[in-house]
XYZ file of C-alpha atoms in Angstrom:
337
model
C 116.730 103.698 66.427
C 115.217 105.687 69.247
C 117.267 105.371 72.705
C 115.081 104.179 75.480
C 115.525 106.306 78.772
C 116.497 103.738 81.652
C 116.312 106.102 84.560
C 112.919 107.710 83.809
C 111.158 105.088 81.748
C 110.973 104.025 78.102
C 110.888 106.805 75.530
C 107.430 107.761 74.671
C 107.139 105.993 71.290
C 108.718 102.586 72.631
C 106.292 102.812 75.447
C 103.487 103.067 73.237
C 104.825 100.059 71.061
C 105.424 97.951 74.043
C 101.777 98.833 75.529
C 100.075 98.060 72.192
C 101.833 94.644 71.888
C 101.166 94.048 75.151
C 97.508 95.043 74.748
C 97.341 92.562 71.587
C 98.742 90.000 73.709
C 96.368 90.264 76.591
C 93.415 90.608 74.304
C 94.231 87.384 72.262
C 94.613 85.610 75.715
C 91.370 86.896 77.099
C 89.647 85.745 74.292
C 90.932 82.236 74.818
C 90.364 82.528 78.569
C 86.620 83.545 78.230
C 86.004 80.259 76.503
C 88.134 78.486 78.915
C 85.803 79.776 81.578
C 82.809 79.247 79.735
C 83.865 75.413 79.707
C 84.994 75.463 83.334
C 81.481 77.128 84.583
C 79.520 74.471 82.731
C 81.699 71.670 83.839
C 81.605 72.406 87.434
C 78.056 74.352 88.146
C 77.317 72.566 91.627
C 80.714 73.190 92.813
C 80.419 76.966 91.868
C 77.424 76.999 93.513
C 78.674 75.580 96.716
C 81.616 78.283 96.771
C 79.158 81.181 96.393
C 76.966 79.797 99.048
C 80.229 79.182 101.360
C 79.551 75.560 101.461
C 82.740 74.546 98.943
C 85.561 72.403 99.524
C 89.007 73.698 101.129
C 91.462 75.156 100.307
C 89.126 76.735 97.190
C 86.266 78.072 99.829
C 89.134 80.445 101.105
C 90.005 81.934 97.503
C 86.745 83.756 97.588
C 87.936 87.622 96.717
C 87.531 87.143 92.798
C 84.284 84.874 93.441
C 82.738 87.361 95.301
C 83.515 90.241 93.161
C 82.159 88.219 90.321
C 79.010 87.758 92.280
C 78.606 91.472 92.978
C 78.750 92.264 88.998
C 76.288 89.383 88.508
C 73.787 90.935 91.006
C 74.466 94.461 89.929
C 73.603 93.845 86.175
C 71.082 91.254 87.109
C 72.747 88.267 85.270
C 73.630 90.278 82.024
C 77.169 89.840 83.172
C 77.743 86.198 84.316
C 80.540 84.700 85.903
C 82.437 83.725 82.746
C 82.142 86.960 81.647
C 83.321 88.652 84.892
C 86.431 86.244 85.011
C 87.252 86.710 81.611
C 86.853 90.951 82.217
C 88.958 90.698 85.424
C 91.749 88.643 84.182
C 92.242 91.188 81.060
C 92.557 94.074 83.401
C 94.559 92.207 86.034
C 96.976 90.644 83.394
C 97.189 94.008 81.661
C 98.389 95.909 84.717
C 100.723 93.275 85.962
C 102.191 93.501 82.342
C 102.854 97.484 82.649
C 104.136 97.042 85.912
C 106.662 94.464 84.850
C 107.896 96.785 82.193
C 108.290 99.577 84.799
C 110.183 97.658 86.810
C 112.256 96.384 84.156
C 113.386 99.786 82.937
C 114.565 100.682 86.421
C 116.948 97.604 86.587
C 120.659 98.863 86.780
C 121.283 96.088 84.092
C 118.424 97.802 81.747
C 120.052 101.045 82.255
C 123.275 100.160 81.348
C 122.385 98.221 78.370
C 122.704 99.703 74.620
C 119.398 100.917 73.088
C 119.290 97.724 70.955
C 119.791 95.352 74.106
C 117.166 97.288 75.967
C 114.900 96.342 72.983
C 115.571 93.063 73.191
C 115.032 93.056 76.889
C 111.496 94.384 76.224
C 110.606 91.852 73.477
C 111.773 89.219 75.933
C 109.481 90.138 78.283
C 106.506 90.315 75.757
C 107.370 86.751 75.020
C 107.583 85.339 78.577
C 104.067 86.859 79.289
C 102.941 85.134 76.309
C 104.623 82.026 77.482
C 103.225 82.096 81.037
C 99.720 83.576 79.975
C 99.285 80.432 77.669
C 100.213 78.084 80.636
C 97.625 79.558 82.810
C 94.901 78.267 80.694
C 95.961 74.845 81.913
C 93.708 74.189 85.367
C 92.418 77.456 84.975
C 91.353 79.410 88.102
C 90.191 82.948 88.439
C 92.412 83.981 91.288
C 95.872 83.255 89.218
C 96.218 86.936 87.761
C 94.735 88.694 90.692
C 97.591 86.987 92.559
C 100.016 87.910 89.974
C 98.958 91.467 90.229
C 99.559 91.462 93.800
C 103.304 90.344 93.602
C 103.828 92.556 90.720
C 102.391 95.641 92.547
C 104.472 94.592 95.773
C 107.440 94.525 93.724
C 106.774 97.960 91.784
C 106.270 99.416 95.332
C 109.891 98.004 96.337
C 111.405 99.137 93.291
C 111.139 102.875 93.561
C 111.987 105.340 96.513
C 108.515 106.273 98.388
C 107.636 107.779 101.465
C 107.884 105.379 104.487
C 104.222 105.851 105.087
C 103.078 105.368 101.233
C 105.316 102.155 101.199
C 103.989 100.483 104.440
C 100.232 101.347 103.520
C 100.874 100.037 99.934
C 102.553 96.887 101.129
C 100.125 96.147 103.875
C 96.771 97.104 101.807
C 98.015 94.627 98.812
C 98.517 91.949 101.530
C 95.229 92.561 102.908
C 93.455 92.136 99.422
C 95.327 89.330 98.498
C 94.354 87.731 101.973
C 90.889 87.272 100.319
C 92.260 86.036 97.097
C 94.868 83.398 98.005
C 96.448 84.259 100.897
C 99.418 81.790 100.793
C 100.652 83.952 98.189
C 101.010 87.099 100.412
C 102.160 85.067 103.245
C 105.198 83.399 101.633
C 106.072 86.623 99.538
C 106.290 88.504 102.968
C 108.081 85.662 104.779
C 110.818 86.159 101.722
C 110.879 89.758 101.910
C 111.396 89.480 105.835
C 113.770 86.899 105.842
C 115.751 88.649 103.059
C 115.904 91.976 104.896
C 116.900 90.257 108.123
C 119.874 88.363 106.724
C 120.743 90.305 103.898
C 119.925 93.773 104.751
C 118.570 96.509 102.868
C 121.002 96.749 100.481
C 119.720 97.356 96.869
C 116.376 98.422 98.436
C 115.405 102.243 98.097
C 113.288 101.862 101.123
C 114.842 102.028 104.648
C 115.591 98.884 106.373
C 113.028 99.485 109.350
C 110.307 100.172 107.007
C 110.837 97.046 105.231
C 110.703 95.134 108.257
C 107.823 96.729 109.441
C 105.921 96.717 106.068
C 106.778 93.056 105.658
C 105.931 92.039 109.221
C 102.647 94.068 108.831
C 101.764 92.330 105.366
C 102.281 88.764 107.007
C 100.368 89.598 109.939
C 97.162 90.653 108.016
C 97.214 88.043 105.191
C 97.674 85.215 107.838
C 95.022 86.763 109.759
C 92.720 86.830 107.309
C 93.151 83.270 106.321
C 92.958 82.355 110.132
C 89.599 84.122 110.232
C 88.356 82.530 106.773
C 89.542 79.062 107.989
C 88.196 79.228 111.760
C 85.256 81.647 111.824
C 83.601 82.159 108.259
C 84.306 78.624 106.837
C 85.108 76.313 109.599
C 83.158 73.473 107.784
C 85.500 73.570 104.697
C 87.262 70.424 104.157
C 89.624 68.841 101.865
C 87.026 65.580 101.671
C 89.134 62.602 100.198
C 91.905 64.835 98.673
C 95.060 64.279 100.562
C 96.800 67.495 101.963
C 100.346 66.290 101.470
C 101.168 66.076 97.626
C 104.883 65.523 97.528
C 105.068 62.057 96.658
C 102.197 61.958 94.104
C 104.314 65.092 92.596
C 107.399 62.869 91.991
C 105.400 61.305 88.997
C 106.407 61.886 85.256
C 102.684 63.441 84.757
C 103.372 66.139 87.238
C 107.047 66.671 86.801
C 106.950 67.343 82.873
C 104.378 70.482 83.068
C 106.323 71.579 85.830
C 109.783 71.284 84.472
C 108.564 72.927 81.037
C 106.738 75.944 82.911
C 109.634 76.500 85.249
C 112.456 76.267 82.880
C 112.558 80.302 82.442
C 112.721 80.524 86.243
C 115.354 78.028 86.883
C 117.267 79.836 84.252
C 117.116 82.969 85.972
C 118.226 81.523 89.271
C 121.074 79.899 87.511
C 122.287 82.926 85.088
C 120.736 85.810 86.756
C 121.599 86.085 90.495
C 124.975 87.392 90.156
C 124.178 90.482 88.037
C 120.679 91.127 89.085
C 119.135 89.399 92.156
C 122.121 89.376 94.331
C 123.005 92.908 93.522
C 119.340 94.123 94.239
C 117.566 93.594 97.261
C 113.848 93.350 95.840
C 115.352 90.780 93.142
C 116.906 88.618 96.126
C 113.741 89.123 98.159
C 111.467 87.713 95.001
C 113.538 84.835 94.309
C 113.574 83.888 98.165
C 109.752 84.083 98.067
C 109.499 82.072 95.093
C 111.544 79.448 96.495
C 109.518 79.153 99.405
C 106.593 79.297 97.506
C 107.861 76.423 95.502
C 108.348 74.373 98.433
C 104.967 74.985 99.496
C 103.536 74.152 96.078
C 105.340 71.020 95.592
C 104.449 69.687 99.084
C 100.920 70.887 99.534
C 99.908 71.301 95.612
C 99.840 69.404 92.564
C 103.098 70.467 90.332
C 100.862 69.658 86.965
C 98.697 72.645 87.925
C 101.516 75.031 87.053
C 99.285 78.146 87.077
C 99.876 77.964 90.768
C 103.431 79.515 90.517
C 102.249 81.932 87.855
C 102.384 85.096 89.989
C 106.025 84.475 91.091
C 107.110 83.218 87.649
C 105.493 86.422 85.938
C 107.186 88.887 88.489
C 110.512 87.129 87.693
C 110.231 88.100 83.915
C 112.502 91.531 84.431
C 115.367 89.343 85.832
C 114.609 86.656 83.267
C 114.912 89.052 80.434
C 118.285 90.503 81.740
C 119.711 87.269 82.140
C 118.477 85.960 78.837
C 119.712 89.192 77.016
C 123.161 88.754 78.319
C 123.572 85.266 77.039
C 122.052 86.248 73.675
C 124.303 89.406 73.089
C 127.568 89.191 71.043
C 130.442 90.674 72.846
C 131.509 93.794 71.279
C 135.107 94.168 69.786
């Protein structure tokens, strides 16, 4: 068996195998994704039209980034590529990119680098299995901003997982947060709150970026994403409202119909919290920050969202895959004599 190179990435043939399998998984998902979008667009044509006009309901009206991009494609192609085509095409490239970033992050973790070649293969296979699991669940209450948000979290974690020049790291994190502010700002806001609090309380241990750079970058990312959401809410779409939908959903989320899909979807992430923190997250600054951001986002989701819409948490669950794979691998490996 060909050894895997933990420090510099997986060996060339192994990268190809992983990439081909990921491409197969993402392509199969996109096929189902397209037909799900087709059904969605047919079922809510008036809502979609209202969002394009800027007269849709909150909070969907504030998640305008992907819809705006799809509208531009529609106009540029004179309707040849419709919304359902654009959403599916976007998801294909977004999920493929996020999956490749997860592989890159995984092979940089100390746990992966210290593992045997067979264990490294196992961890790569687990990431593919987890990706398939989360992609499948994202078809439940499908929305076009889900995988754009996942790429934001994955991209931000990738920036934090390697040593970079301070200017590059800061601009990358702030730029990603600015784009995400138009896609789904709450993801960027709580990601950077988690990063900021983690660095303030736990220091920069395990990070490859200096503490001052981390604090400045997370503060800038928090400010820009919050600012964009505030402008969208108060200046661009001040008329958007929740209508008859209650903003506070916590009591409704205690119903079994809400808890069952959430429990199924969150099982790998909960396993990571229970089994993976000691060796990976607690020892690595970026892993600890991601877990804190995910916990904050879960609280927000449980209080203000519907727990049965599990795709809301997909961006954080997807980016936890390297930690989940390392934790699962340690449980599955047999002790050596």
